[in-house]
PDB file of C-alpha atoms in Angstrom:
ATOM      1  CA  UNK Z   1       6.843  73.121  87.173  1.00 71.00           C
ATOM      2  CA  UNK Z   2       7.603  71.621  90.609  1.00 79.00           C
ATOM      3  CA  UNK Z   3       5.296  68.635  90.090  1.00 86.00           C
ATOM      4  CA  UNK Z   4       2.435  69.533  92.447  1.00 87.00           C
ATOM      5  CA  UNK Z   5      -0.330  68.581  90.017  1.00 88.00           C
ATOM      6  CA  UNK Z   6       1.473  65.345  89.112  1.00 90.00           C
ATOM      7  CA  UNK Z   7       1.600  64.378  92.780  1.00 93.00           C
ATOM      8  CA  UNK Z   8      -2.095  65.078  93.214  1.00 93.00           C
ATOM      9  CA  UNK Z   9      -3.244  63.218  90.099  1.00 93.00           C
ATOM     10  CA  UNK Z  10      -1.083  60.206  90.939  1.00 94.00           C
ATOM     11  CA  UNK Z  11      -2.556  60.218  94.439  1.00 95.00           C
ATOM     12  CA  UNK Z  12      -6.081  60.040  92.970  1.00 95.00           C
ATOM     13  CA  UNK Z  13      -5.050  57.218  90.649  1.00 93.00           C
ATOM     14  CA  UNK Z  14      -3.537  55.345  93.606  1.00 94.00           C
ATOM     15  CA  UNK Z  15      -6.728  55.747  95.665  1.00 95.00           C
ATOM     16  CA  UNK Z  16      -8.854  54.320  92.852  1.00 93.00           C
ATOM     17  CA  UNK Z  17      -6.553  51.584  91.536  1.00 91.00           C
ATOM     18  CA  UNK Z  18      -4.712  50.432  94.646  1.00 93.00           C
ATOM     19  CA  UNK Z  19      -6.963  51.345  97.566  1.00 94.00           C
ATOM     20  CA  UNK Z  20     -10.135  50.530  95.625  1.00 93.00           C
ATOM     21  CA  UNK Z  21     -11.943  53.728  96.550  1.00 94.00           C
ATOM     22  CA  UNK Z  22     -14.825  54.580  94.180  1.00 93.00           C
ATOM     23  CA  UNK Z  23     -14.014  57.715  92.190  1.00 92.00           C
ATOM     24  CA  UNK Z  24     -17.345  59.271  93.191  1.00 94.00           C
ATOM     25  CA  UNK Z  25     -16.228  59.338  96.824  1.00 96.00           C
ATOM     26  CA  UNK Z  26     -13.243  61.546  95.969  1.00 96.00           C
ATOM     27  CA  UNK Z  27     -13.413  65.336  95.820  1.00 97.00           C
ATOM     28  CA  UNK Z  28     -10.577  67.212  94.104  1.00 96.00           C
ATOM     29  CA  UNK Z  29     -10.580  70.999  93.880  1.00 96.00           C
ATOM     30  CA  UNK Z  30      -8.360  73.615  92.290  1.00 93.00           C
ATOM     31  CA  UNK Z  31      -8.582  77.284  91.367  1.00 91.00           C
ATOM     32  CA  UNK Z  32      -8.928  77.665  87.605  1.00 92.00           C
ATOM     33  CA  UNK Z  33     -10.908  75.906  84.898  1.00 93.00           C
ATOM     34  CA  UNK Z  34      -7.671  75.351  82.999  1.00 93.00           C
ATOM     35  CA  UNK Z  35      -6.067  73.578  85.956  1.00 90.00           C
ATOM     36  CA  UNK Z  36      -9.191  71.472  86.459  1.00 92.00           C
ATOM     37  CA  UNK Z  37      -9.208  70.397  82.797  1.00 92.00           C
ATOM     38  CA  UNK Z  38      -5.512  69.503  82.979  1.00 91.00           C
ATOM     39  CA  UNK Z  39      -6.041  67.451  86.128  1.00 91.00           C
ATOM     40  CA  UNK Z  40      -8.992  65.581  84.635  1.00 90.00           C
ATOM     41  CA  UNK Z  41      -7.103  64.834  81.409  1.00 90.00           C
ATOM     42  CA  UNK Z  42      -4.131  63.460  83.348  1.00 90.00           C
ATOM     43  CA  UNK Z  43      -6.326  61.291  85.548  1.00 90.00           C
ATOM     44  CA  UNK Z  44      -8.319  59.976  82.576  1.00 88.00           C
ATOM     45  CA  UNK Z  45      -5.080  58.935  80.885  1.00 88.00           C
ATOM     46  CA  UNK Z  46      -4.122  56.962  83.969  1.00 87.00           C
ATOM     47  CA  UNK Z  47      -7.477  55.460  84.865  1.00 85.00           C
ATOM     48  CA  UNK Z  48      -9.341  55.141  81.553  1.00 77.00           C
ATOM     49  CA  UNK Z  49     -12.964  54.377  82.484  1.00 68.00           C
ATOM     50  CA  UNK Z  50     -12.480  54.440  86.251  1.00 70.00           C
ATOM     51  CA  UNK Z  51     -13.004  58.214  86.549  1.00 75.00           C
ATOM     52  CA  UNK Z  52     -16.792  58.053  86.294  1.00 79.00           C
ATOM     53  CA  UNK Z  53     -18.343  60.062  89.106  1.00 86.00           C
ATOM     54  CA  UNK Z  54     -15.100  61.776  90.120  1.00 90.00           C
ATOM     55  CA  UNK Z  55     -15.890  65.159  91.658  1.00 94.00           C
ATOM     56  CA  UNK Z  56     -13.180  67.374  90.217  1.00 95.00           C
ATOM     57  CA  UNK Z  57     -13.376  71.091  89.519  1.00 95.00           C
ATOM     58  CA  UNK Z  58     -12.759  74.582  90.806  1.00 96.00           C
ATOM     59  CA  UNK Z  59     -13.959  75.689  94.212  1.00 97.00           C
ATOM     60  CA  UNK Z  60     -16.643  77.766  92.508  1.00 97.00           C
ATOM     61  CA  UNK Z  61     -17.952  75.020  90.231  1.00 96.00           C
ATOM     62  CA  UNK Z  62     -17.965  72.567  93.133  1.00 97.00           C
ATOM     63  CA  UNK Z  63     -20.018  74.972  95.248  1.00 97.00           C
ATOM     64  CA  UNK Z  64     -22.369  75.772  92.358  1.00 97.00           C
ATOM     65  CA  UNK Z  65     -23.149  72.064  91.918  1.00 96.00           C
ATOM     66  CA  UNK Z  66     -23.724  71.662  95.647  1.00 97.00           C
ATOM     67  CA  UNK Z  67     -26.074  74.660  95.789  1.00 97.00           C
ATOM     68  CA  UNK Z  68     -28.143  73.519  92.802  1.00 96.00           C
ATOM     69  CA  UNK Z  69     -28.334  69.975  94.169  1.00 95.00           C
ATOM     70  CA  UNK Z  70     -29.484  71.249  97.576  1.00 96.00           C
ATOM     71  CA  UNK Z  71     -31.494  74.246  96.356  1.00 93.00           C
ATOM     72  CA  UNK Z  72     -34.504  73.295  98.480  1.00 92.00           C
ATOM     73  CA  UNK Z  73     -32.429  74.254 101.522  1.00 92.00           C
ATOM     74  CA  UNK Z  74     -31.510  77.710 100.198  1.00 90.00           C
ATOM     75  CA  UNK Z  75     -33.084  80.647 101.983  1.00 84.00           C
ATOM     76  CA  UNK Z  76     -33.369  83.180  99.158  1.00 89.00           C
ATOM     77  CA  UNK Z  77     -32.729  81.403  95.842  1.00 92.00           C
ATOM     78  CA  UNK Z  78     -34.289  78.685  93.717  1.00 93.00           C
ATOM     79  CA  UNK Z  79     -32.527  75.931  91.799  1.00 93.00           C
ATOM     80  CA  UNK Z  80     -32.436  77.908  88.549  1.00 95.00           C
ATOM     81  CA  UNK Z  81     -30.375  80.734  90.036  1.00 97.00           C
ATOM     82  CA  UNK Z  82     -28.067  82.563  87.650  1.00 97.00           C
ATOM     83  CA  UNK Z  83     -24.401  83.328  88.284  1.00 97.00           C
ATOM     84  CA  UNK Z  84     -23.437  86.924  87.544  1.00 97.00           C
ATOM     85  CA  UNK Z  85     -20.101  87.483  85.847  1.00 95.00           C
ATOM     86  CA  UNK Z  86     -17.740  90.362  86.604  1.00 94.00           C
ATOM     87  CA  UNK Z  87     -19.515  92.787  84.264  1.00 95.00           C
ATOM     88  CA  UNK Z  88     -22.916  92.003  85.802  1.00 96.00           C
ATOM     89  CA  UNK Z  89     -21.497  92.484  89.286  1.00 97.00           C
ATOM     90  CA  UNK Z  90     -19.967  95.875  88.453  1.00 96.00           C
ATOM     91  CA  UNK Z  91     -23.219  97.035  86.892  1.00 96.00           C
ATOM     92  CA  UNK Z  92     -25.113  96.024  90.017  1.00 97.00           C
ATOM     93  CA  UNK Z  93     -22.641  97.868  92.251  1.00 98.00           C
ATOM     94  CA  UNK Z  94     -23.047 101.012  90.147  1.00 97.00           C
ATOM     95  CA  UNK Z  95     -26.824 100.697  90.367  1.00 97.00           C
ATOM     96  CA  UNK Z  96     -26.628 100.381  94.158  1.00 97.00           C
ATOM     97  CA  UNK Z  97     -24.307 103.391  94.336  1.00 97.00           C
ATOM     98  CA  UNK Z  98     -26.712 105.439  92.245  1.00 97.00           C
ATOM     99  CA  UNK Z  99     -29.582 104.435  94.535  1.00 97.00           C
ATOM    100  CA  UNK Z 100     -27.654 105.734  97.543  1.00 97.00           C
ATOM    101  CA  UNK Z 101     -26.401 108.753  95.584  1.00 97.00           C
ATOM    102  CA  UNK Z 102     -22.770 107.851  96.114  1.00 96.00           C
ATOM    103  CA  UNK Z 103     -20.334 110.023  94.169  1.00 95.00           C
ATOM    104  CA  UNK Z 104     -18.541 107.656  91.760  1.00 93.00           C
ATOM    105  CA  UNK Z 105     -15.737 110.167  91.251  1.00 93.00           C
ATOM    106  CA  UNK Z 106     -14.958 110.104  94.956  1.00 95.00           C
ATOM    107  CA  UNK Z 107     -15.678 106.412  95.533  1.00 96.00           C
ATOM    108  CA  UNK Z 108     -14.676 104.213  92.641  1.00 96.00           C
ATOM    109  CA  UNK Z 109     -17.143 101.368  91.947  1.00 96.00           C
ATOM    110  CA  UNK Z 110     -14.289  98.910  91.354  1.00 96.00           C
ATOM    111  CA  UNK Z 111     -12.859  99.670  94.803  1.00 97.00           C
ATOM    112  CA  UNK Z 112     -16.228  99.295  96.527  1.00 97.00           C
ATOM    113  CA  UNK Z 113     -16.844  96.061  94.666  1.00 97.00           C
ATOM    114  CA  UNK Z 114     -13.414  94.822  95.749  1.00 97.00           C
ATOM    115  CA  UNK Z 115     -14.166  95.614  99.394  1.00 98.00           C
ATOM    116  CA  UNK Z 116     -17.465  93.724  99.177  1.00 98.00           C
ATOM    117  CA  UNK Z 117     -15.687  90.775  97.564  1.00 98.00           C
ATOM    118  CA  UNK Z 118     -13.064  90.727 100.311  1.00 98.00           C
ATOM    119  CA  UNK Z 119     -15.781  90.730 102.966  1.00 98.00           C
ATOM    120  CA  UNK Z 120     -17.555  87.796 101.329  1.00 98.00           C
ATOM    121  CA  UNK Z 121     -14.299  85.856 101.077  1.00 97.00           C
ATOM    122  CA  UNK Z 122     -13.987  86.333 104.839  1.00 98.00           C
ATOM    123  CA  UNK Z 123     -17.609  85.139 105.277  1.00 98.00           C
ATOM    124  CA  UNK Z 124     -18.805  88.578 106.346  1.00 98.00           C
ATOM    125  CA  UNK Z 125     -22.332  89.394 105.184  1.00 96.00           C
ATOM    126  CA  UNK Z 126     -23.953  92.861 104.988  1.00 97.00           C
ATOM    127  CA  UNK Z 127     -25.339  92.608 108.536  1.00 95.00           C
ATOM    128  CA  UNK Z 128     -21.916  91.774 110.016  1.00 96.00           C
ATOM    129  CA  UNK Z 129     -19.948  94.220 107.886  1.00 97.00           C
ATOM    130  CA  UNK Z 130     -18.065  96.693 110.102  1.00 95.00           C
ATOM    131  CA  UNK Z 131     -18.880 100.345 109.420  1.00 95.00           C
ATOM    132  CA  UNK Z 132     -16.041 101.836 111.423  1.00 94.00           C
ATOM    133  CA  UNK Z 133     -15.254 104.642 108.979  1.00 96.00           C
ATOM    134  CA  UNK Z 134     -17.082 106.864 106.530  1.00 96.00           C
ATOM    135  CA  UNK Z 135     -15.816 104.765 103.619  1.00 97.00           C
ATOM    136  CA  UNK Z 136     -16.991 101.543 105.230  1.00 97.00           C
ATOM    137  CA  UNK Z 137     -20.347 103.130 106.028  1.00 97.00           C
ATOM    138  CA  UNK Z 138     -20.752 103.847 102.308  1.00 97.00           C
ATOM    139  CA  UNK Z 139     -19.662 100.319 101.409  1.00 98.00           C
ATOM    140  CA  UNK Z 140     -22.072  98.850 103.963  1.00 98.00           C
ATOM    141  CA  UNK Z 141     -25.038 100.639 102.392  1.00 97.00           C
ATOM    142  CA  UNK Z 142     -24.015  99.615  98.888  1.00 98.00           C
ATOM    143  CA  UNK Z 143     -23.365  96.051 100.051  1.00 98.00           C
ATOM    144  CA  UNK Z 144     -26.894  95.753 101.471  1.00 98.00           C
ATOM    145  CA  UNK Z 145     -28.522  97.037  98.274  1.00 98.00           C
ATOM    146  CA  UNK Z 146     -26.215  94.988  96.066  1.00 98.00           C
ATOM    147  CA  UNK Z 147     -27.108  91.801  97.914  1.00 97.00           C
ATOM    148  CA  UNK Z 148     -30.810  92.628  97.879  1.00 97.00           C
ATOM    149  CA  UNK Z 149     -30.726  93.099  94.102  1.00 97.00           C
ATOM    150  CA  UNK Z 150     -28.954  89.765  93.659  1.00 97.00           C
ATOM    151  CA  UNK Z 151     -31.688  88.030  95.641  1.00 96.00           C
ATOM    152  CA  UNK Z 152     -34.467  89.789  93.729  1.00 96.00           C
ATOM    153  CA  UNK Z 153     -32.905  88.583  90.467  1.00 96.00           C
ATOM    154  CA  UNK Z 154     -32.388  85.031  91.819  1.00 97.00           C
ATOM    155  CA  UNK Z 155     -28.681  85.572  91.174  1.00 97.00           C
ATOM    156  CA  UNK Z 156     -25.392  84.830  92.901  1.00 97.00           C
ATOM    157  CA  UNK Z 157     -21.973  86.315  92.286  1.00 97.00           C
ATOM    158  CA  UNK Z 158     -18.802  84.227  92.365  1.00 96.00           C
ATOM    159  CA  UNK Z 159     -18.147  84.970  96.025  1.00 97.00           C
ATOM    160  CA  UNK Z 160     -21.712  84.014  96.986  1.00 97.00           C
ATOM    161  CA  UNK Z 161     -21.109  80.508  95.660  1.00 98.00           C
ATOM    162  CA  UNK Z 162     -18.535  79.933  98.396  1.00 98.00           C
ATOM    163  CA  UNK Z 163     -20.228  81.905 101.156  1.00 97.00           C
ATOM    164  CA  UNK Z 164     -23.652  80.344 100.558  1.00 97.00           C
ATOM    165  CA  UNK Z 165     -22.206  76.821 100.369  1.00 97.00           C
ATOM    166  CA  UNK Z 166     -20.516  77.336 103.737  1.00 98.00           C
ATOM    167  CA  UNK Z 167     -23.709  78.824 105.169  1.00 97.00           C
ATOM    168  CA  UNK Z 168     -25.771  75.915 103.860  1.00 96.00           C
ATOM    169  CA  UNK Z 169     -23.506  73.328 105.473  1.00 97.00           C
ATOM    170  CA  UNK Z 170     -23.326  75.242 108.741  1.00 97.00           C
ATOM    171  CA  UNK Z 171     -27.122  75.541 108.971  1.00 95.00           C
ATOM    172  CA  UNK Z 172     -27.830  71.895 108.219  1.00 93.00           C
ATOM    173  CA  UNK Z 173     -25.917  69.420 110.423  1.00 95.00           C
ATOM    174  CA  UNK Z 174     -27.663  66.446 108.763  1.00 96.00           C
ATOM    175  CA  UNK Z 175     -26.751  67.757 105.320  1.00 96.00           C
ATOM    176  CA  UNK Z 176     -23.167  68.360 106.400  1.00 97.00           C
ATOM    177  CA  UNK Z 177     -22.885  64.877 107.856  1.00 97.00           C
ATOM    178  CA  UNK Z 178     -24.125  63.379 104.567  1.00 96.00           C
ATOM    179  CA  UNK Z 179     -21.449  65.169 102.563  1.00 97.00           C
ATOM    180  CA  UNK Z 180     -18.765  64.423 105.140  1.00 97.00           C
ATOM    181  CA  UNK Z 181     -19.619  60.730 104.846  1.00 96.00           C
ATOM    182  CA  UNK Z 182     -19.804  60.840 101.037  1.00 96.00           C
ATOM    183  CA  UNK Z 183     -16.429  62.509 100.424  1.00 97.00           C
ATOM    184  CA  UNK Z 184     -14.011  59.964 101.864  1.00 97.00           C
ATOM    185  CA  UNK Z 185     -10.958  61.763 100.458  1.00 97.00           C
ATOM    186  CA  UNK Z 186     -10.549  65.453  99.669  1.00 98.00           C
ATOM    187  CA  UNK Z 187      -7.579  66.688  97.617  1.00 97.00           C
ATOM    188  CA  UNK Z 188      -6.644  70.325  97.019  1.00 97.00           C
ATOM    189  CA  UNK Z 189      -4.299  71.842  94.441  1.00 94.00           C
ATOM    190  CA  UNK Z 190      -2.499  75.168  95.042  1.00 93.00           C
ATOM    191  CA  UNK Z 191      -3.492  75.139  98.702  1.00 94.00           C
ATOM    192  CA  UNK Z 192      -1.501  78.303  99.388  1.00 93.00           C
ATOM    193  CA  UNK Z 193      -4.145  80.313  97.501  1.00 92.00           C
ATOM    194  CA  UNK Z 194      -7.098  79.380  99.717  1.00 95.00           C
ATOM    195  CA  UNK Z 195      -9.015  82.219 101.349  1.00 96.00           C
ATOM    196  CA  UNK Z 196     -11.089  82.067 104.549  1.00 98.00           C
ATOM    197  CA  UNK Z 197     -14.261  80.869 102.788  1.00 98.00           C
ATOM    198  CA  UNK Z 198     -12.443  78.115 100.891  1.00 98.00           C
ATOM    199  CA  UNK Z 199     -10.499  77.002 103.969  1.00 97.00           C
ATOM    200  CA  UNK Z 200     -13.708  76.881 106.024  1.00 98.00           C
ATOM    201  CA  UNK Z 201     -15.453  74.846 103.332  1.00 98.00           C
ATOM    202  CA  UNK Z 202     -12.607  72.315 103.406  1.00 98.00           C
ATOM    203  CA  UNK Z 203     -12.708  72.155 107.201  1.00 97.00           C
ATOM    204  CA  UNK Z 204     -16.417  71.393 107.114  1.00 98.00           C
ATOM    205  CA  UNK Z 205     -16.303  68.751 104.382  1.00 98.00           C
ATOM    206  CA  UNK Z 206     -13.220  67.016 105.786  1.00 97.00           C
ATOM    207  CA  UNK Z 207     -14.618  66.947 109.318  1.00 95.00           C
ATOM    208  CA  UNK Z 208     -15.915  63.396 109.003  1.00 92.00           C
ATOM    209  CA  UNK Z 209     -13.228  61.101 107.618  1.00 94.00           C
ATOM    210  CA  UNK Z 210     -10.538  63.725 108.293  1.00 95.00           C
ATOM    211  CA  UNK Z 211      -8.707  62.698 105.118  1.00 96.00           C
ATOM    212  CA  UNK Z 212      -7.450  65.929 103.539  1.00 97.00           C
ATOM    213  CA  UNK Z 213      -4.520  65.902 101.095  1.00 97.00           C
ATOM    214  CA  UNK Z 214      -3.120  69.201  99.839  1.00 96.00           C
ATOM    215  CA  UNK Z 215      -0.286  70.358  97.594  1.00 94.00           C
ATOM    216  CA  UNK Z 216       1.022  73.899  97.556  1.00 92.00           C
ATOM    217  CA  UNK Z 217       4.001  76.156  97.064  1.00 87.00           C
ATOM    218  CA  UNK Z 218       5.205  78.163 100.074  1.00 82.00           C
ATOM    219  CA  UNK Z 219       7.187  80.424  97.725  1.00 83.00           C
ATOM    220  CA  UNK Z 220       3.881  81.602  96.211  1.00 78.00           C
ATOM    221  CA  UNK Z 221       2.155  82.031  99.550  1.00 72.00           C
TER     222      UNK Z 221
END
């Protein structure tokens, strides 16, 4: 109720109407589908037909579009990859635990899945995952199998969308430069909620024009 979204949507309207920036050269990201819908509705009310091509959505949907568009550059997935939901992810973790004969009464699948998710959000893959304790040794084995099964099924989980998008841009300097040139303005809602992967993605994309506009709430940080 502090007016963050209003500030952001008015900024987009100003860029299009006053600055004359094409909507397609603006990237706006937020955290939930509900927030993205609200932002789009507000902008459409202000700009009418001038929103065509506006890149607005959640971090995950933005990364999913990027990965499908640039699928030929992916190392282990094709363009028709599927995105596993929470239930699919938990089932895959349990399958990996069973493969390694991990006692699910001693090591809860939801906890192991959470540790894997945290690692991905910090851009730590199975090979880089630290196994400095017995628990983390167990997680490391499960993580490897979990990721292998995702690849075999041409699937990504939610965290992979971010991690793979960052990896794609880091591996391809020409690709990164193209997106840096294309997105002349990047706007972020609820910036206080960004994790390492999201922050790194923003750093990469904003590295060209260096025009990054964020709104956030320090009281929620």
